[in-house]
Coordinates of C-alpha atoms in Angstrom, one line a residue:
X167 CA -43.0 40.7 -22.2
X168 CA -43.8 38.3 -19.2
X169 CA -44.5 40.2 -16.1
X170 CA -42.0 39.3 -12.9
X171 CA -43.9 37.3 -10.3
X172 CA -44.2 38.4 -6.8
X173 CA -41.7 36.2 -4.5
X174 CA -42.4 35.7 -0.9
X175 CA -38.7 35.8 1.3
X176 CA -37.2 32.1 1.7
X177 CA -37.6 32.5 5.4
X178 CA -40.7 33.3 5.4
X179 CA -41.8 30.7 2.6
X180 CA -40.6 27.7 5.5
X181 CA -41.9 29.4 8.5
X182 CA -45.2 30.0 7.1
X183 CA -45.4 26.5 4.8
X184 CA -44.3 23.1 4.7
X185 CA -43.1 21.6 1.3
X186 CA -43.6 18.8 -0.7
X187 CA -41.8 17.6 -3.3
X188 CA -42.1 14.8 -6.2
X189 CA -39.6 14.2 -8.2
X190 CA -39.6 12.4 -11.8
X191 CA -36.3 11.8 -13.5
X192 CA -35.8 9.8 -17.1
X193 CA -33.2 8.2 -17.8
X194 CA -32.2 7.4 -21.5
X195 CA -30.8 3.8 -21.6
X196 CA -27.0 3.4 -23.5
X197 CA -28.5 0.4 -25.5
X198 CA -27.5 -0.2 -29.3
X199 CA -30.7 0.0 -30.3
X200 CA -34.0 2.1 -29.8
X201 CA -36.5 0.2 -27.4
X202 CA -39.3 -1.2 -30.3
X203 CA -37.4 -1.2 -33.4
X204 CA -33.6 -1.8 -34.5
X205 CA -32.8 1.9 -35.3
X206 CA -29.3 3.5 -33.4
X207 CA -29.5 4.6 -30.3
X208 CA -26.9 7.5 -30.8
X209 CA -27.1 11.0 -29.8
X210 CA -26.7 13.1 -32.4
X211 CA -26.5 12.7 -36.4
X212 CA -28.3 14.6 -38.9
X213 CA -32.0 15.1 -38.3
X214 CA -34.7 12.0 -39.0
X215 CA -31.7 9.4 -39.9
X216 CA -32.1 7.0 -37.3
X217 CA -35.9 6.5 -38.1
X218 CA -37.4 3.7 -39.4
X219 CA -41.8 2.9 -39.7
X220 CA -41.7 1.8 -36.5
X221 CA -40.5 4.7 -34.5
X222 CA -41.9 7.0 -36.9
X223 CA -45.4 5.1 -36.2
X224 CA -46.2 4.5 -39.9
X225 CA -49.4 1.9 -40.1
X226 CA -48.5 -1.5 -40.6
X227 CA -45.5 -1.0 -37.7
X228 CA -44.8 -3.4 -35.1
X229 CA -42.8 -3.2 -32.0
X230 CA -40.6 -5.2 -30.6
X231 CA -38.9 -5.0 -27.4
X232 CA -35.9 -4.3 -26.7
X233 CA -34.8 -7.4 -24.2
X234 CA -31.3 -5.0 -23.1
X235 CA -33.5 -2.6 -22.1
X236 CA -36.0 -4.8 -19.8
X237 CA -32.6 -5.9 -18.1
X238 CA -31.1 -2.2 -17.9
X239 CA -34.3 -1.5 -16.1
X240 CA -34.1 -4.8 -14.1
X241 CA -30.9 -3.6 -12.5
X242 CA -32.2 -0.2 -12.2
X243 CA -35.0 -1.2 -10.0
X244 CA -32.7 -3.4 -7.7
X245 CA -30.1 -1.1 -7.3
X246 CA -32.9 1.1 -6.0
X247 CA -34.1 -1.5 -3.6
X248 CA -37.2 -2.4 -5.7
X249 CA -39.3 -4.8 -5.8
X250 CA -39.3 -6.3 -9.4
X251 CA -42.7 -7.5 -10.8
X252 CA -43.1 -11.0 -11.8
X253 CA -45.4 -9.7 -14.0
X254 CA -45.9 -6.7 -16.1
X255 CA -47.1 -5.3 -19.2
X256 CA -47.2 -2.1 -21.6
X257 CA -49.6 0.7 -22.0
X258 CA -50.4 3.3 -24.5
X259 CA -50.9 6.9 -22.9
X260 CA -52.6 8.7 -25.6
X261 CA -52.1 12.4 -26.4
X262 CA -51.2 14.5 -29.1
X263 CA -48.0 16.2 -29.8
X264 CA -46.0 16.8 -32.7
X265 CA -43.0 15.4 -31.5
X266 CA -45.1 11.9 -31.1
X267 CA -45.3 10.8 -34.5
X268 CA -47.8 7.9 -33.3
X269 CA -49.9 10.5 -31.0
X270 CA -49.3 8.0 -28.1
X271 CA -46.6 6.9 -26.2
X272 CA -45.7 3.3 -25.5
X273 CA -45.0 3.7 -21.6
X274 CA -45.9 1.8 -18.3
X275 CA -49.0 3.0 -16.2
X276 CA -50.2 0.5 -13.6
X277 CA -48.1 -2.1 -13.9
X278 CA -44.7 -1.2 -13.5
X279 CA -41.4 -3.4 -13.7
X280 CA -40.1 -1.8 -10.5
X281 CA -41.5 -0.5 -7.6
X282 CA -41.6 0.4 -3.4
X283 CA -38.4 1.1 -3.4
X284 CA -35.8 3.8 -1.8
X285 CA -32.2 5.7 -1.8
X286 CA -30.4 6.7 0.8
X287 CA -29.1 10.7 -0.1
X288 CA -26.5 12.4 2.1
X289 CA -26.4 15.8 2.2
X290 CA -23.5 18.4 2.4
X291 CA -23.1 18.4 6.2
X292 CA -23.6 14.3 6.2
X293 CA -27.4 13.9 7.1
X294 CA -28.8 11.5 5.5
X295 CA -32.7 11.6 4.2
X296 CA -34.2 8.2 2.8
X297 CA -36.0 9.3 -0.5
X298 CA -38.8 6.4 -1.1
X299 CA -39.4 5.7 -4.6
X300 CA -42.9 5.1 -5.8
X301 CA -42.4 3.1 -9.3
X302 CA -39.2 2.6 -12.0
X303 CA -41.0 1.9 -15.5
X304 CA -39.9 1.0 -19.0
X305 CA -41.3 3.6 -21.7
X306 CA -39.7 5.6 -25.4
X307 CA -38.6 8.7 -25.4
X308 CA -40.2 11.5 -28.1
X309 CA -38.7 13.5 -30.9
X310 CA -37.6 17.4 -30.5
X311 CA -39.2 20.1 -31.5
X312 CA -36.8 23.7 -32.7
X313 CA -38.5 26.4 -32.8
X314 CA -37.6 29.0 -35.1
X315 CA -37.6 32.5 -34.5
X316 CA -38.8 34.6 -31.6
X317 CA -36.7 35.6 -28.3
X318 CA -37.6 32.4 -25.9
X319 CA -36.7 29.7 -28.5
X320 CA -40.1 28.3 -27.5
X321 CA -43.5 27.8 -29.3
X322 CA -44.8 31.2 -28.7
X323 CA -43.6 33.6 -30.5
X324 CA -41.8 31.4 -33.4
X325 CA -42.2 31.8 -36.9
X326 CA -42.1 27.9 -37.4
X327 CA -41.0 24.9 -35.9
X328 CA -39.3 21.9 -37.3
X329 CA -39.3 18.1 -36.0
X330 CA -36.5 15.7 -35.4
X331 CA -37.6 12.3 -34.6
X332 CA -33.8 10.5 -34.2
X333 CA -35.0 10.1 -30.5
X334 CA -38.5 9.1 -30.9
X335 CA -38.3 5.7 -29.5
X336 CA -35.0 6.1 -27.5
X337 CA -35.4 3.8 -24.4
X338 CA -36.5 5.3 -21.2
X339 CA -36.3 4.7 -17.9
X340 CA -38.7 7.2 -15.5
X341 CA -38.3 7.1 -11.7
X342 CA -40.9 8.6 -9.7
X343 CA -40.6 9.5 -6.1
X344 CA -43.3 9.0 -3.8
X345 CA -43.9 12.8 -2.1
X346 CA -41.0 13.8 -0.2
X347 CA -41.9 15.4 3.1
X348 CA -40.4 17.0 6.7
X349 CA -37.7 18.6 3.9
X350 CA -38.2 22.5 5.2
X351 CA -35.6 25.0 4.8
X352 CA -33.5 21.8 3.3
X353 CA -36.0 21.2 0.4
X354 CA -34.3 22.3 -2.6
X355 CA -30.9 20.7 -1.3
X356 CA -32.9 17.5 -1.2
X357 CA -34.1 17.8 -4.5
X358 CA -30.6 18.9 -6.3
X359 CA -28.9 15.8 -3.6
X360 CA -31.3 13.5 -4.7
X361 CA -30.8 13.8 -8.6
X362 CA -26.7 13.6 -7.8
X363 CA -26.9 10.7 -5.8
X364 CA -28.9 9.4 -8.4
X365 CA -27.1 10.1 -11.7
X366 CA -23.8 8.9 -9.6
X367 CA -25.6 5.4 -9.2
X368 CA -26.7 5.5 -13.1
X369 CA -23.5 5.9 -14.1
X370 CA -21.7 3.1 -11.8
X371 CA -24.7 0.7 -13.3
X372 CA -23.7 1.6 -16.5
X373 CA -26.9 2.1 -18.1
X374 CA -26.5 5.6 -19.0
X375 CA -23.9 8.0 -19.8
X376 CA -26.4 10.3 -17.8
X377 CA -25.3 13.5 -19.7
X378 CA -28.0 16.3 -18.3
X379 CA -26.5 18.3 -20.4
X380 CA -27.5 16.1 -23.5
X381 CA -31.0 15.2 -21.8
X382 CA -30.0 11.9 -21.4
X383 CA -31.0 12.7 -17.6
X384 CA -33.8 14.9 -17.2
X385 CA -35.5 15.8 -13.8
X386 CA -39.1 17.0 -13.6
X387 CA -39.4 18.5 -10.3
X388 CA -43.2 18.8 -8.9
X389 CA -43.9 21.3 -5.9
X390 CA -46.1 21.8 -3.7
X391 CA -47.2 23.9 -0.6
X392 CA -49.0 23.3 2.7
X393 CA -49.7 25.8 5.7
X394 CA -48.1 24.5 9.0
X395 CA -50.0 22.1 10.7
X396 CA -51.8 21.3 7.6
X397 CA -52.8 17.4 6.4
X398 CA -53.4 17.9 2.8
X399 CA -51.1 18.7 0.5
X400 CA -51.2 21.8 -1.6
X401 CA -51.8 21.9 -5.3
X402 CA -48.6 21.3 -7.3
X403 CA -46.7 22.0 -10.3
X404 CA -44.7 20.3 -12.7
X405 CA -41.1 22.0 -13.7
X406 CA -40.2 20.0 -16.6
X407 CA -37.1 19.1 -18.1
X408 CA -34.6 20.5 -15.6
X409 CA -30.9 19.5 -17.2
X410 CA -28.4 20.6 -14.4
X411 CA -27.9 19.7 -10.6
X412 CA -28.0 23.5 -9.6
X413 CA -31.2 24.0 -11.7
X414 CA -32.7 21.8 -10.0
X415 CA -32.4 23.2 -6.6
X416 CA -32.8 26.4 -8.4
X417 CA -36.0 25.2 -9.4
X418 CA -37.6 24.2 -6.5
X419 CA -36.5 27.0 -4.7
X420 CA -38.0 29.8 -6.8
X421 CA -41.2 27.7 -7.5
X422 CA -41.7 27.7 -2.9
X423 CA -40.9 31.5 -3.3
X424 CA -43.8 32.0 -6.1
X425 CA -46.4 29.5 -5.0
X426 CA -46.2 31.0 -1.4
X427 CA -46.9 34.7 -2.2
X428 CA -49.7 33.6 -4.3
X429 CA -51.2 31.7 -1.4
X430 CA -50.4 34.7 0.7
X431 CA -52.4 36.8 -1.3
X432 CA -55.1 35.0 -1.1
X433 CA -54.3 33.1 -4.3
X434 CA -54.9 29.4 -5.9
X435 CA -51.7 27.8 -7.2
X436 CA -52.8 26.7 -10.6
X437 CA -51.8 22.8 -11.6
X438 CA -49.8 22.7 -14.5
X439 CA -46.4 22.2 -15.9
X440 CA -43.8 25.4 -16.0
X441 CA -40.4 25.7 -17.8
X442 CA -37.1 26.8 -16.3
X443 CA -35.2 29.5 -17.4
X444 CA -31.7 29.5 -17.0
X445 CA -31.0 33.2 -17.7
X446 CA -32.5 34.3 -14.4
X447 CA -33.6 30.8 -12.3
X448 CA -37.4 31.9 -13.1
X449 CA -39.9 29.4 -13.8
X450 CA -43.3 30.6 -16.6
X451 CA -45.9 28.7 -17.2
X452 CA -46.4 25.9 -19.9
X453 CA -49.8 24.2 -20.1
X454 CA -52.7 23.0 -17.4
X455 CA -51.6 19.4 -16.2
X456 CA -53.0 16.6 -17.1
X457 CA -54.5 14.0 -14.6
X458 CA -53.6 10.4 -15.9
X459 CA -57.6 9.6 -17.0
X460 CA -56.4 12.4 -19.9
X461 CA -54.1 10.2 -21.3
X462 CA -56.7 7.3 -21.9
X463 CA -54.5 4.6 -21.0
X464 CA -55.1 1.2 -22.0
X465 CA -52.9 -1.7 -22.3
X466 CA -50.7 -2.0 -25.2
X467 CA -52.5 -4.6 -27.6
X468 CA -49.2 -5.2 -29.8
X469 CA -46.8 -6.2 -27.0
X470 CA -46.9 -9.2 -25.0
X471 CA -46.1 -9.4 -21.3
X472 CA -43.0 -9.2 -19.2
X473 CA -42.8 -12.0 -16.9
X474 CA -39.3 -11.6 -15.4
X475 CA -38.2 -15.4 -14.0
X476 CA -37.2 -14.7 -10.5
X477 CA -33.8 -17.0 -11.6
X478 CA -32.9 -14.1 -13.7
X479 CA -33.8 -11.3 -11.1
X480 CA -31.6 -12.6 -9.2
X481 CA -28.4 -13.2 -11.6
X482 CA -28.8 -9.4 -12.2
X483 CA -28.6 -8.9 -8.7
X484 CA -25.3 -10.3 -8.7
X485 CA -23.6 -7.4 -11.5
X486 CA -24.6 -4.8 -9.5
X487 CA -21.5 -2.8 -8.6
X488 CA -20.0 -1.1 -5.4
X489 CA -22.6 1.4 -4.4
X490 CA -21.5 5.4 -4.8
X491 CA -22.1 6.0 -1.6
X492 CA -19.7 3.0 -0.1
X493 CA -16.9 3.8 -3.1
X494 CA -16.6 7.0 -1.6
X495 CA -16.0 5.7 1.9
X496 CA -13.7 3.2 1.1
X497 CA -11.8 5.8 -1.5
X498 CA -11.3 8.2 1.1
X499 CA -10.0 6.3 3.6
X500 CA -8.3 4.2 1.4
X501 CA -6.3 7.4 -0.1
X502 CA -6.7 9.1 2.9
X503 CA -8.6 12.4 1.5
X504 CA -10.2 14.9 3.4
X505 CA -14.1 15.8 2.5
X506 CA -13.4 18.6 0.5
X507 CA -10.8 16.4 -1.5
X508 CA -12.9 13.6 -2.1
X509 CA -16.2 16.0 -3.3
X510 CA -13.4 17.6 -6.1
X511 CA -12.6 14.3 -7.2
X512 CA -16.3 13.2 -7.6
X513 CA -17.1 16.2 -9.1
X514 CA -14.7 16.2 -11.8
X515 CA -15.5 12.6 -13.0
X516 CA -12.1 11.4 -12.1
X517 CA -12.8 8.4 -9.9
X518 CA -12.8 6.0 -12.3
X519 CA -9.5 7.1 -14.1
X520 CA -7.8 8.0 -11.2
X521 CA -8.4 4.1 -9.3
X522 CA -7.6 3.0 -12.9
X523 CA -4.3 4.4 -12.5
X524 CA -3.5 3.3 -9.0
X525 CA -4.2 -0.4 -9.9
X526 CA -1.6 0.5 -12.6
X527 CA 1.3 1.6 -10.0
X528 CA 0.5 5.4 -9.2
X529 CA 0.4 7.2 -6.5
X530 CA -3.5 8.0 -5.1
X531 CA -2.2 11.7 -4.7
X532 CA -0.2 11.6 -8.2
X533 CA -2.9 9.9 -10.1
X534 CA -5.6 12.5 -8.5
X535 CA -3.0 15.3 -9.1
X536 CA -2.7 14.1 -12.9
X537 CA -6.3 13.5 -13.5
X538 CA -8.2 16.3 -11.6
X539 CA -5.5 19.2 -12.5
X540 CA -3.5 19.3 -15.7
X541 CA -5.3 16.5 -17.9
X542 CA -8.5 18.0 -16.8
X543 CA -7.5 21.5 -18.1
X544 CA -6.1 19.6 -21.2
X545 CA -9.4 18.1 -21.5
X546 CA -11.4 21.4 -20.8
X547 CA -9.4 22.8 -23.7
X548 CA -9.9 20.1 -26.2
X549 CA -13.7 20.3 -25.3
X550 CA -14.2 16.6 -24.6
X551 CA -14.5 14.6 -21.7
X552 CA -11.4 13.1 -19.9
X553 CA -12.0 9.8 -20.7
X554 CA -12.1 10.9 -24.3
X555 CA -8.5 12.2 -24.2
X556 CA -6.0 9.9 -26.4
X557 CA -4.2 8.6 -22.8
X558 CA -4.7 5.8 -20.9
X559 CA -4.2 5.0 -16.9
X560 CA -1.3 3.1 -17.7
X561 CA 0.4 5.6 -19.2
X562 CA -0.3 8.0 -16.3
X563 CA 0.7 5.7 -14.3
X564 CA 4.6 5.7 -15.9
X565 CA 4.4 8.9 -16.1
X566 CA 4.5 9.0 -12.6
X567 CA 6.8 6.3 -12.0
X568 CA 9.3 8.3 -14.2
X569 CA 9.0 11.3 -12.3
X570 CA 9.6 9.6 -9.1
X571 CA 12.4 7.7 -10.0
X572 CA 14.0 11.4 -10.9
X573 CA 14.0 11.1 -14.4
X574 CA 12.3 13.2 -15.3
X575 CA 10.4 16.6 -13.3
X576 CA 7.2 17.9 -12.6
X577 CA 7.9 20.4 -15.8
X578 CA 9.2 17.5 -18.4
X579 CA 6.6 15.3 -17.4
X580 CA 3.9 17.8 -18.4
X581 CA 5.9 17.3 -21.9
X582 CA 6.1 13.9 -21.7
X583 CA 2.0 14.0 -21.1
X584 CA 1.2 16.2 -24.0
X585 CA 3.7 14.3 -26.3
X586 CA 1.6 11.3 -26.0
X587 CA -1.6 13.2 -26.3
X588 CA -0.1 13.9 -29.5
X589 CA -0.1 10.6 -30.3
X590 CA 3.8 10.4 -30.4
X591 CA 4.0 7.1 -28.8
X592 CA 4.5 5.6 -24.8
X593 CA 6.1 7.9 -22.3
X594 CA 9.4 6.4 -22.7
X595 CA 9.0 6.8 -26.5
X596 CA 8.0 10.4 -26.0
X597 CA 10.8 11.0 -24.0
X598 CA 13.6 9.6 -26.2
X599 CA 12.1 11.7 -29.4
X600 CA 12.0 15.1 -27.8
X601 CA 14.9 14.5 -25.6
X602 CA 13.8 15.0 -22.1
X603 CA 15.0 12.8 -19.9
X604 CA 17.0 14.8 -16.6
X605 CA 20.8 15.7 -17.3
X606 CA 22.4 14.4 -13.9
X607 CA 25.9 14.1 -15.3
X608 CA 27.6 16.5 -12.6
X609 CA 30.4 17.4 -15.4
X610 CA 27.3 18.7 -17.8
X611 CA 25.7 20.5 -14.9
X612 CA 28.9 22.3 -13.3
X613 CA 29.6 23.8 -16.7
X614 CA 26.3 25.5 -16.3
X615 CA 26.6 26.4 -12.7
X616 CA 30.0 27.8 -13.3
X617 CA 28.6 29.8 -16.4
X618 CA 25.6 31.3 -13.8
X619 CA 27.9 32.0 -11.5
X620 CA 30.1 34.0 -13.5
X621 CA 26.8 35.7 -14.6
X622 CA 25.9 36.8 -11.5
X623 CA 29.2 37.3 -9.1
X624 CA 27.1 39.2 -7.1
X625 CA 24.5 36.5 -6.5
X626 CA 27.9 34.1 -5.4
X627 CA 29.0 36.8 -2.9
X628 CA 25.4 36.3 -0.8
X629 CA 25.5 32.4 -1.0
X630 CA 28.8 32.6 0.3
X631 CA 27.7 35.5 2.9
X632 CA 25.8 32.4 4.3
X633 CA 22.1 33.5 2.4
X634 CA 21.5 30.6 0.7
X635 CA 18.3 31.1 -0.1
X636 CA 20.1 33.2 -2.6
X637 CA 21.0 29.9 -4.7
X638 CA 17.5 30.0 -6.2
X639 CA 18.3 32.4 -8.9
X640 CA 21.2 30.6 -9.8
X641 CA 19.2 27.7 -9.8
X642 CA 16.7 29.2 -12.1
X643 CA 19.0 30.1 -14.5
X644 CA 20.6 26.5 -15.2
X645 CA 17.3 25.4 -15.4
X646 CA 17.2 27.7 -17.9
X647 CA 20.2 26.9 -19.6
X648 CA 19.1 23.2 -19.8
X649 CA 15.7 23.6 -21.0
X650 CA 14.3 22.5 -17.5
X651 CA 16.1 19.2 -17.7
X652 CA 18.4 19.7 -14.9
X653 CA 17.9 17.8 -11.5
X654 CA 17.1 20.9 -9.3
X655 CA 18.3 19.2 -6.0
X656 CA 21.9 18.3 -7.7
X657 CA 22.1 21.8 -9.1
X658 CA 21.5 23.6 -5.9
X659 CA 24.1 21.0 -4.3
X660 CA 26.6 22.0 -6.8
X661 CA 26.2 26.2 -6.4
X662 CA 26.3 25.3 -2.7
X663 CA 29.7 23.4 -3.3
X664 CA 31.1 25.5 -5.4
X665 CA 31.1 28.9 -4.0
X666 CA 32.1 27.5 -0.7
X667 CA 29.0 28.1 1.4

């Protein structure tokens, strides 16, 4: 059993030290293909089915790039204020792992196709920190390892291990901060902000779908530890593989808590990578890091150079999209939302659905209402993602329009909403099969007023002893009566005229 380290109180960690943080984040690319060979790039599938010689690294195997993937990083870098290299190449950085079939990986070492760049992260109360970005490079992902057996579902302790290489190859891009100073107290917040701000700008570039929880986004988050007034920084470790926003900051926290009482005792903070654990926000140690003359680079001799032309740079330039951070601007004032209603809609991966459904005729607040509420719990119960669910903007977008026009309420339209997620057909269709449009023929309605009333004489007697509020149960109960498909303003009009009130 691993022993609980000693912690040092937050407070005292950032009165006492001053952190520093690096932060590495890859990025698997959405490309058809893997980044050297022609196998799928799908998460997924049964184990070593999307393998071929290449990405398995059988001798006799030759790459070849994947030209998506240079552009998917092209755009990457600009978007992130890089400078773009006119010319670049690949390297092999040599170690040994079982989930590297070829016992190097074909990455990017001092030549990278992006780099001297920076993003601009806002923080919860609105500060903004600029986060400079050392290098954006082109490399392939590795396999997985499962480890069978034991308590931590890692190597230790596992009776034996088995290898899936369907990612082996995968395109990746990794994004490397330069060290992140003058943070303090706000350290982990930059960190967790940082990866957010980052992932939202992935996903508006289209390049990835981003899923930490898929490890399509990954964050290795590096820490570090100086005492006030000190000018070199502390020895650091390596938190690899972090798959959640609130792990990260999680993460960085506990690692300035742990690294400071060691240096308090009198302690040296040992440089190697650690895991996170979920269960408790703890991080153990993994192995002793490597330094990069470990990994024996050397240029990769069966790839030729990237020479982007700067005609091409700058047509990529061009498809970059809205920023995040100037989307959200112009969507809350455009819809008028207050902060706390415009982090909800981000959060719940809305946006794009939501404006889809505007341009369509809705509502901002019915389209948010639709999207961020009910289809959300719809979507939450299906287990998929909203996007995934079997309705479109459009027909959101009628939904609302019917509901506004009164034919239909709040109550039906949630019918009308899960008839088409049955795939019964277009609103309207839904509505004619299952019969729900609003009865506002009075003569239908006063027969069911009349029949409450006569249910409840004693309810009449209060309406007409001037509580009107009294109305609601009569109300309720032709609602009832019709199966919700009465206009609830024309009913209560009609109680109110009939007993005289």
């Amino acid at each position: 059993m691993t022993a609980v380290a000693d912690l040092m109180d937050y407070a005292e960690v950032v009165e006492r030290y001053d952190p520093v943080l690096g932060l590495e984040v890859h990025v698997e690319l959405n490309t058809n293909t893997k980044m050297f060979c022609g196998c799928a790039n799908e998460f997924g599938g049964e184990p070593n089915t999307h393998v071929c010689p290449t990405c398995l690294g059988l001798p006799g195997a030759l790459p070849v790039l994947n030209g998506k993937g240079v552009e998917s990083a092209i755009r990457i870098g600009l978007a992130l204020n890089c400078e773009i290299a006119e010319w670049c190449r690949f390297a092999r950085k040599n170690y040994f792992y079982p989930d590297m079939p070829k016992n190097f990986q074909t990455s990017q070492y001092d030549e990278p196709i992006a780099f001297n760049g920076y993003l601009d992260v806002t923080l919860d109360d609105g500060e903004v920190v600029r986060v400079e970005i050392e290098r954006a490079h082109m490399e392939e992902d590795t396999g997985k390892s499962l480890h069978v057996g034991g308590r931590t579902g890692r190597i230790h302790g596992a009776d034996y291990s088995l290898l899936d290489y369907n990612r082996a190859g995968v395109p990746l891009i990794e994004i490397v901060t330069k060290p992140i100073t003058g943070a303090g107290e706000r350290a982990p917040e930059v960190a967790r902000a940082y990866v957010s701000t980052l992932r939202d700008l992935l996903r508006a570039l289209d390049v990835s779908d981003v899923r930490m929880d898929q490890g399509s986004l990954r964050c290795d988050a590096n820490v570090s530890l100086m005492p006030k007034g000190a000018t070199e920084f502390g020895t650091r470790t390596e938190t690899k593989n972090v798959n959640s926003l609130r792990s990260v900051e999680r993460a960085v926290r506990y690692e300035m808590t742990r690294q400071a009482a060691v240096l308090a005792s009198g302690g040296t903070v040992t440089q190697e990578t650690r895991h996170f654990q979920e269960a408790d926000g703890t991080t153990s140690a993994g192995r002793t890091k490597e330094t990069a003359e470990d990994y024996r680079y050397f240029p990769e001799p069966d790839l030729v150079p990237i020479a982007p032309s700067r005609e091409w740079v700058e047509q990529l330039r061009k498809t970059l999209p809205e920023k995040p951070a100037d989307r959200r601007k112009r969507i809350q004032t455009e819809w008028d939302l207050t902060p706390e209603e415009l982090r909800d809609l981000f959060n719940s991966g809305a946006v794009d659905l939501v404006e889809a459904t505007v341009a369509a005729g809705a509502k901002p607040d019915d389209a948010r209402g639709w999207w961020v509420n009910f289809l959300a719990q719809e979507a939450n119960a299906r287990e998929v993602e909203l996007a995934e669910l079997a309705i479109t903007p459009a027909q959101v977008a009628r939904v609302t329009e019917l509901v506004s026009s009164g034919e239909l309420t709040n109550k039906l339209a949630r019918e009308v909403v899960k008839g088409v997620l049955a795939g019964e057909g277009e609103p309207d269709e839904v509505v004619e099969k299952r019969g729900l449009k609003v009865v506002s023929d009075d003569s239908a309605l006063l027969a069911a007023v009349d029949e409450a009333l006569a249910a409840q004489p004693d309810i009449a007697d209060k309406i007409r002893g001037g509580k009107v509020q009294a109305a609601g149960a009569i109300v309720g109960a032709v609602m009832k009566a019709t199966k919700g498909q009465a206009d609830a303003k024309r009913v209560r009009e009609l109680i109110i005229e009939r007993v005289g009130a």
